Every structure is written in C-alpha cells, then in structure tokens.
Amino acid sequence: MDNQAEVRDFLRTRRDRITPEQAGIVGGGGRRRLPGLRREEVAMLAGMSSDYYAKMERGNLAGVSPEVLDALARALRLDDAESEHLHDLARAANPSPSRRRSRPAPSAIRPSLQRFLDAITGAPAWVVNQRADIIALNSLGRALLAPLLEDPDARNNQARFIFLSPAARTFYPQWDAAADAAAASLRTAAGRNPRDTHLTDLIGELVTRSDAFSNRWSAHDVRLHNSGTKHIRHRDVGDLEFVYEAMQLPDHPGWTLFAYTSAAGSPTEERIRLLGSLASTPTEAPAPAPDTQRTGLRRAE
C-alpha cells in the first residue's frame, strides 16, 4: 500500500469534516470554496507552521515526532482509533532497522486455546485474525455463524461475507452498521500492517468486487472494536441482540477473541439456549455396526 497516499487522504478527510465553528475559529465560517478547515487553520490549531503541515498532508511523515502527531490529533479532533491510526501511518513512514520485528501469528490454534473456547458454553465465542478470517469457534459460535461458514463466497471470512454474500443483509438486520464496522476494521489493520500481502489482497478483492466496500474504504474511517452491540437475524431462532467483548491474544499477534453475551432473562438468552440445543442434537447417521465395518457392507435402513 502507498503510505504517502494513505497519509494524504486520511488527513484530508479528517480536515474536511471539521467546520470552523466546531474548531472554535471565530469569524471563520464565511463563504468557502470547500467544506472543512483550511490547511493554515489546522496548522494554527496544532501549533506548527503552515508549510510543515502542508508537507505532512502531502503524505510525508518522515521524522515527525509523536508529540507533533498528538498535537495534530487534537487539532483534527481525532478519536482514540483515529489517533492510533495516525501513529501507525507514521511508524510505517519511519521504519527502524533496530526495531524488533513482531512475531507472526501461528497458522494453527493451540489445543489449549481451543479447549478454552469449548469451555465457554453459555455464549457464542470465536477467534479472528486481522483480516477477519475465522480461526476457531466454540459450539455456539459455530451454530451462530453457520450461514457465514457455509457460504462459498465468504470462505470463512467475515468481511467477504458482509460485502459479497446476499445472505449477509438478512443475517445482519443493521447491515450498514455492520459494513461500516468491517471496512473500518480492515482500514485499521492496514495501517498497523501495511506490508501484509494477504491483507492487501483481500482489500483489493473487496474494492474490485463491492461498490459498498469501495465507497467505505475511500472514507478512511477507522475503528477499535473492543466492545459494542450486534444484531443478528438467525435462520433457526430469529432476532438476536448481543453485547460483545473483544480481547486481544498476546501470544497470537493480530488475533482477537470475541464473546457475544445477552442480558439475563432476555429473549436472546432464551433463543441462544434453543440454538445450543439444536446444535447439540445429532444430525449424522449412526456409525455402522462392527460387522459392517469389517465387511464394508452398508447397513440396512
């Protein structure tokens, strides 16, 4: 990914959304050719020269200190996710040979982590990587995400499911909110890992195949998904409303564990119990008797 273009577009879109009145600039709300703040106004608010800020908005963050980035974040009224993203873009523009290279996440889940997931019996839980690939699930998570896991377009990826599968608009009643969150999560991941070719390939695929994703991607919105609410319409048990918690897994860089819970006594709690009982009901035919296993003959129906 082109770091300079990422920096330029991110700063420009953040500047364009702030009015002079919001920034506290007296008399700055007259006739303007474009919405938002002017470059010199951002520079004044951040306590830097107009030339220095103009260089930054052209995409050059080389040598910019964390203190200057923090001042710029305050001037542009960036939230925590946006401020972190700005620092990520600056780190990508200032690679340090002495900086310790981060450990790659393992390709397979540890048995102990899978046992931990399986021990969560009252709530759907699963692990995703930074590309939104589903890595592992517990039984309820598998039952809840069955439409995604069975969808050939999704290929076990939440972002592909949301943007490429027609079923996603039924599964997520608040589809626009789910799509906003998915695109912002990928934008955040791309800022942290600009050299992840699998991630950039996924983004390129979605930009090419989905106008809904392309429009969201060009907005340069980022988001941290630590907790929140999610609405799902499940084909077997109907409408569900969850509160989710997201936990980073330090031994698995880039992996996040999500757990979806519901309020005690709520319709969702009852429906999740029903979903769990449906998931635990055997659907496979019984195993052949020992004598047919030896002979290879089919059992009589």
Short mmCIF file of N, CA and C in Angstrom, two decimals, residues 12 22 48 68 73 79 93 108 137 148 170 174 176 187 195 205 210 218 220 235 246 260 275 287:
data_model
loop_
_atom_site.label_atom_id
_atom_site.label_comp_id
_atom_site.label_asym_id
_atom_site.label_seq_id
_atom_site.Cartn_x
_atom_site.Cartn_y
_atom_site.Cartn_z
N ARG A 12 -6.60 14.60 4.85
CA ARG A 12 -7.54 15.45 4.12
C ARG A 12 -8.98 15.17 4.52
N GLN A 22 -16.87 24.37 14.78
CA GLN A 22 -16.52 23.24 15.65
C GLN A 22 -15.12 23.39 16.21
N MET A 48 1.90 24.59 14.63
CA MET A 48 3.02 24.36 13.70
C MET A 48 2.87 25.31 12.53
N VAL A 68 4.27 15.85 18.01
CA VAL A 68 3.64 16.60 16.92
C VAL A 68 2.39 15.87 16.42
N ALA A 73 -3.46 15.39 16.19
CA ALA A 73 -4.66 14.62 16.52
C ALA A 73 -5.64 15.48 17.30
N ASP A 79 -10.50 10.68 17.32
CA ASP A 79 -10.80 9.82 18.47
C ASP A 79 -9.63 8.86 18.69
N ALA A 93 5.99 5.07 7.93
CA ALA A 93 6.81 6.02 7.17
C ALA A 93 8.21 6.16 7.75
N ALA A 108 -1.88 -22.30 13.14
CA ALA A 108 -2.85 -23.22 13.74
C ALA A 108 -3.09 -22.82 15.19
N LEU A 137 -13.77 -21.56 16.72
CA LEU A 137 -15.05 -21.24 17.32
C LEU A 137 -15.39 -22.26 18.40
N LEU A 148 -22.47 -17.91 7.58
CA LEU A 148 -21.18 -17.45 7.08
C LEU A 148 -20.28 -18.63 6.74
N THR A 170 -29.63 -10.26 5.27
CA THR A 170 -30.63 -10.87 6.14
C THR A 170 -30.03 -11.18 7.50
N GLN A 174 -29.08 -4.75 10.73
CA GLN A 174 -28.48 -3.42 10.63
C GLN A 174 -27.21 -3.54 9.76
N ASP A 176 -25.87 -1.82 7.30
CA ASP A 176 -25.00 -0.67 7.08
C ASP A 176 -24.01 -0.51 8.23
N ARG A 187 -9.39 -1.10 7.57
CA ARG A 187 -8.56 0.09 7.41
C ARG A 187 -7.61 0.22 8.60
N ARG A 195 2.46 -4.03 5.21
CA ARG A 195 3.18 -4.97 4.35
C ARG A 195 2.58 -6.38 4.37
N GLU A 205 -9.44 -7.27 -3.45
CA GLU A 205 -10.58 -8.06 -3.92
C GLU A 205 -11.90 -7.38 -3.60
N SER A 210 -16.93 -5.04 -4.75
CA SER A 210 -18.03 -4.47 -3.97
C SER A 210 -17.96 -2.94 -3.98
N SER A 218 -12.85 4.40 0.77
CA SER A 218 -12.38 5.74 0.40
C SER A 218 -12.67 6.78 1.48
N HIS A 220 -11.84 6.42 4.58
CA HIS A 220 -10.69 6.37 5.50
C HIS A 220 -11.11 6.36 6.97
N ARG A 235 -31.40 -17.81 11.06
CA ARG A 235 -32.42 -18.55 10.31
C ARG A 235 -33.19 -19.55 11.17
N ALA A 246 -14.33 -7.85 23.03
CA ALA A 246 -13.20 -8.28 22.19
C ALA A 246 -11.93 -8.27 23.03
N TYR A 260 -19.97 -13.13 22.59
CA TYR A 260 -21.27 -12.45 22.47
C TYR A 260 -22.16 -12.90 23.62
N LEU A 275 -30.76 -22.41 20.41
CA LEU A 275 -29.76 -22.65 19.38
C LEU A 275 -28.73 -23.67 19.86
N ALA A 287 -23.10 -44.65 13.46
CA ALA A 287 -21.95 -45.35 12.88
C ALA A 287 -22.33 -46.79 12.53
#
